[in-house]
XYZ file of C-alpha atoms in Angstrom:
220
model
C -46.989 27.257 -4.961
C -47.191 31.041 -4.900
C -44.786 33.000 -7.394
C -43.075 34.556 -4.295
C -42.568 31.557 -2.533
C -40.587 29.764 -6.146
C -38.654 33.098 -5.856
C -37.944 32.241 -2.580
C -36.841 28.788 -3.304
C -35.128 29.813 -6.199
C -32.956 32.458 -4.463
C -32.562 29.862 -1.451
C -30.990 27.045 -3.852
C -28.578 30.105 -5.982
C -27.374 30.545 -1.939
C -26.439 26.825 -1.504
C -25.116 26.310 -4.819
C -23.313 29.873 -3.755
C -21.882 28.487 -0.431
C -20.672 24.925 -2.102
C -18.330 26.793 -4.384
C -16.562 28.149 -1.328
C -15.265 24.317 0.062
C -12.617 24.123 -1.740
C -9.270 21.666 -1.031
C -8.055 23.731 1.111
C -10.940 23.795 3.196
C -10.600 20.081 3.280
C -7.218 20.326 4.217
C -7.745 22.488 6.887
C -10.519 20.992 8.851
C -8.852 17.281 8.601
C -6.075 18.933 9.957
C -7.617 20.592 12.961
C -10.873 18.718 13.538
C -9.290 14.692 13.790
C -12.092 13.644 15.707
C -15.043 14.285 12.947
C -17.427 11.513 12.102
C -19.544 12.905 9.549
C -18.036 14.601 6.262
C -20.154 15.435 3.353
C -19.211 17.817 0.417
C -22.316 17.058 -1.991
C -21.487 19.199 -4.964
C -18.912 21.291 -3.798
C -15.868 22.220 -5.455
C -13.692 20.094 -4.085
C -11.546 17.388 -5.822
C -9.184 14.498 -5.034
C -6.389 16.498 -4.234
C -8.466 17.342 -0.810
C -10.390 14.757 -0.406
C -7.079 12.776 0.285
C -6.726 14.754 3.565
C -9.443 12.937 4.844
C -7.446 9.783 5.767
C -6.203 11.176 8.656
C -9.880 11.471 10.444
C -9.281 8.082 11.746
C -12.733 8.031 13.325
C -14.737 8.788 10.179
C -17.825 6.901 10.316
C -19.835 8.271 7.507
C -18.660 9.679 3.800
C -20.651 11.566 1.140
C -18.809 12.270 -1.801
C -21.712 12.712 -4.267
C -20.863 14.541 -7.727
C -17.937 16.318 -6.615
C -15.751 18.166 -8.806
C -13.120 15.479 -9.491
C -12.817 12.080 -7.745
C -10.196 9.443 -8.765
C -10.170 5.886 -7.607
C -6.987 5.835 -5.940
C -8.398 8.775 -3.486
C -11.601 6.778 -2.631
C -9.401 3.302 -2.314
C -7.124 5.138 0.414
C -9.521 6.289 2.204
C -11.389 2.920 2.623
C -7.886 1.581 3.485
C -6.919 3.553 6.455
C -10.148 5.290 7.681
C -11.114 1.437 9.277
C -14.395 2.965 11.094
C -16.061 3.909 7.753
C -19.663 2.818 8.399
C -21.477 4.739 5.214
C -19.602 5.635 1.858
C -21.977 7.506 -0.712
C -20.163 7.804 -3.997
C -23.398 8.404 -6.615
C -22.990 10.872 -9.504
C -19.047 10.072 -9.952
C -18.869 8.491 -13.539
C -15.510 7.290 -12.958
C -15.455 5.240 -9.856
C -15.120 1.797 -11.298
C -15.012 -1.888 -10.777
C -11.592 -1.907 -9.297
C -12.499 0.359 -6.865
C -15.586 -1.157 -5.302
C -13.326 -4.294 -5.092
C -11.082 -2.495 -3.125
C -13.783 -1.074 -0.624
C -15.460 -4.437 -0.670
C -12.468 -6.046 0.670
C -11.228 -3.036 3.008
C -13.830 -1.821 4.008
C -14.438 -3.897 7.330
C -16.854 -1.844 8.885
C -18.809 -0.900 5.524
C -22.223 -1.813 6.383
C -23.903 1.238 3.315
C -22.731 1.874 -0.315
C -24.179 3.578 -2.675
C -22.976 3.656 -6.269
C -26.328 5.697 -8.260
C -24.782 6.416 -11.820
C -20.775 5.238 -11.211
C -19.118 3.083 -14.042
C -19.534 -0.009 -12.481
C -20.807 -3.498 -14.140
C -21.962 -6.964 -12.890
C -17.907 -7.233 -11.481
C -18.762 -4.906 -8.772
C -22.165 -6.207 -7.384
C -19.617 -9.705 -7.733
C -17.240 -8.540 -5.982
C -18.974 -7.371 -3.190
C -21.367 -10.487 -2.369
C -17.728 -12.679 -2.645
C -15.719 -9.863 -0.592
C -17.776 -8.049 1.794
C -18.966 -9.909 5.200
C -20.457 -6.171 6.386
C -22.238 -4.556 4.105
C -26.264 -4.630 3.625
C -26.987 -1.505 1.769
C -26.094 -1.559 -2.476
C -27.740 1.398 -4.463
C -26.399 1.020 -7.722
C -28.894 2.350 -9.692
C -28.826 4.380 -12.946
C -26.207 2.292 -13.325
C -26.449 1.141 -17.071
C -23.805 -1.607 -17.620
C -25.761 -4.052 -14.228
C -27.532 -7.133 -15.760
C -29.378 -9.989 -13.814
C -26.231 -11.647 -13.738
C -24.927 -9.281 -11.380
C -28.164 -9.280 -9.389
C -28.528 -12.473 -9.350
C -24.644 -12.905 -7.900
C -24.962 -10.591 -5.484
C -27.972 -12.202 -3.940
C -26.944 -15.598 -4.052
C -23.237 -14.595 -2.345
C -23.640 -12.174 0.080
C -24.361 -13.021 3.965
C -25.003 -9.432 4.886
C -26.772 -7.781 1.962
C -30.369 -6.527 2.988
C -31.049 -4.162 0.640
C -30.514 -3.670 -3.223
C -30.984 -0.498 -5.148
C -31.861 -1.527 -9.059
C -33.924 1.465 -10.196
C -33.495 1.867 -13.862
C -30.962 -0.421 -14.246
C -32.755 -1.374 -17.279
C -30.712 -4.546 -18.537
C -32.308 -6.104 -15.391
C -35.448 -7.728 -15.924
C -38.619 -7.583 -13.695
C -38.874 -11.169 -13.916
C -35.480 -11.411 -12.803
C -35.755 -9.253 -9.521
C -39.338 -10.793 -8.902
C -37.751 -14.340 -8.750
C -35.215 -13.163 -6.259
C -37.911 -11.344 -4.221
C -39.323 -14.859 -3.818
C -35.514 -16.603 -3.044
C -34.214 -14.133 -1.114
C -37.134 -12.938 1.466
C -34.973 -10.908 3.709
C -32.868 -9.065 1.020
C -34.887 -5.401 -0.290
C -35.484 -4.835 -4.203
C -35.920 -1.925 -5.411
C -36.973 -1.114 -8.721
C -40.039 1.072 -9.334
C -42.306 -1.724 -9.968
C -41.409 -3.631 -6.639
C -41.497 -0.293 -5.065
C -44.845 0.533 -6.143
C -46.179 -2.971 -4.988
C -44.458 -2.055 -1.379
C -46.621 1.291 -1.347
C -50.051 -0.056 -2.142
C -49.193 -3.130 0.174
C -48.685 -0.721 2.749
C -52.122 1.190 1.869
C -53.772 -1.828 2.253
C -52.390 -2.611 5.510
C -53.904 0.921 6.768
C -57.109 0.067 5.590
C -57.104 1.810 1.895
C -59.386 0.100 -0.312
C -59.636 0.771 -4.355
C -63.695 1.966 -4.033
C -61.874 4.714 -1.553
C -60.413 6.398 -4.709
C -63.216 5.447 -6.615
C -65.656 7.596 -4.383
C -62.881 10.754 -3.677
């Protein structure tokens, strides 16, 4: 890349980062209020916190939710929400260190619609993976990884529990073992792990598939 064109990247991102401090709650407040019908609400790192985000239980047709590393985020906020917005489909909470255990047993067993959650780097343990395999007849999408306190236990529960579950996140969730997940690859064919070895093995699989060879490498 050209030194004008990482200027120009550089100066794009300081814009973004620019126009994200400008959501604030009372943005949040505003466009709940006047805009009931939205599906769609993300506020990826803007400054908003709790005290707007509660405004979004009135947008009784929200389908999809991206809360990732907001300003402030409480529990209680996120567990209303799951409660009374019933056509949440997608609920990204990564990067909030405090959503915890509790919480994700709330959404599991609220969240009737919940088919994607994704918890990279929240303060979650084995409880929550749990708690949604025993709670949750909807949803097939877990990311919980970066998450430091999930063990094979909780992999292993999930798996075992959950009807719906097709896919689940691991990567560098390093109290679980590759042996572990490669055990459940083999038990649980139509459930996705991902860790970066099984992800890696998914890649060259798929090379091979389109005809990539190791001598191809070899010769380039």
């Amino acid at each position: 890349m050209r030194a004008d064109d990482k200027t120009e990247v550089h100066s794009k991102r300081e814009e973004e980062e620019k126009q994200k401090q400008k959501v604030t709650d009372q943005s949040v407040k505003a466009f709940a209020e006047h805009c009931p019908e939205l599906q769609y609400v993300g506020f990826m790192g803007c400054s908003v916190t709790s005290k707007g985000v509660i405004h979004l239980t009135n947008l009784r047709n929200l389908s999809s939710l991206d809360l990732r590393h907001i300003t402030e985020l409480d529990n209680e906020t996120v567990m209303e929400i799951v409660k009374r917005c019933k056509n949440l489909n997608s609920l990204n909470l990564c990067l909030n260190w405090i959503i915890n255990d509790r919480c994700v047993e709330v959404i599991a067993k609220e969240g009737r619609n919940l088919k994607e959650l994704y918890l990279v780097s929240c303060k979650i343990t084995d409880y929550a993976l749990i708690a949604i395999g025993r709670y949750s007849m909807t949803i097939e999408t877990v990311d919980v990884g970066w998450c430091k306190e999930i063990t094979d236990h909780g992999a292993t529960q999930i798996a075992q529990s959950s009807k719906s579950l097709r896919y689940l996140g691991l990567m560098r969730c390093d109290q679980v073992n590759e042996a572990t997940v490669e055990q459940l690859v083999q038990q649980y064919p139509h459930i996705t792990f991902s860790t970066v070895l099984q992800d890696c093995k998914r890649t060259l699989e798929r090379a091979y598939q389109m005809g990539w060879t190791p001598s191809m490498s070899t010769a380039s």
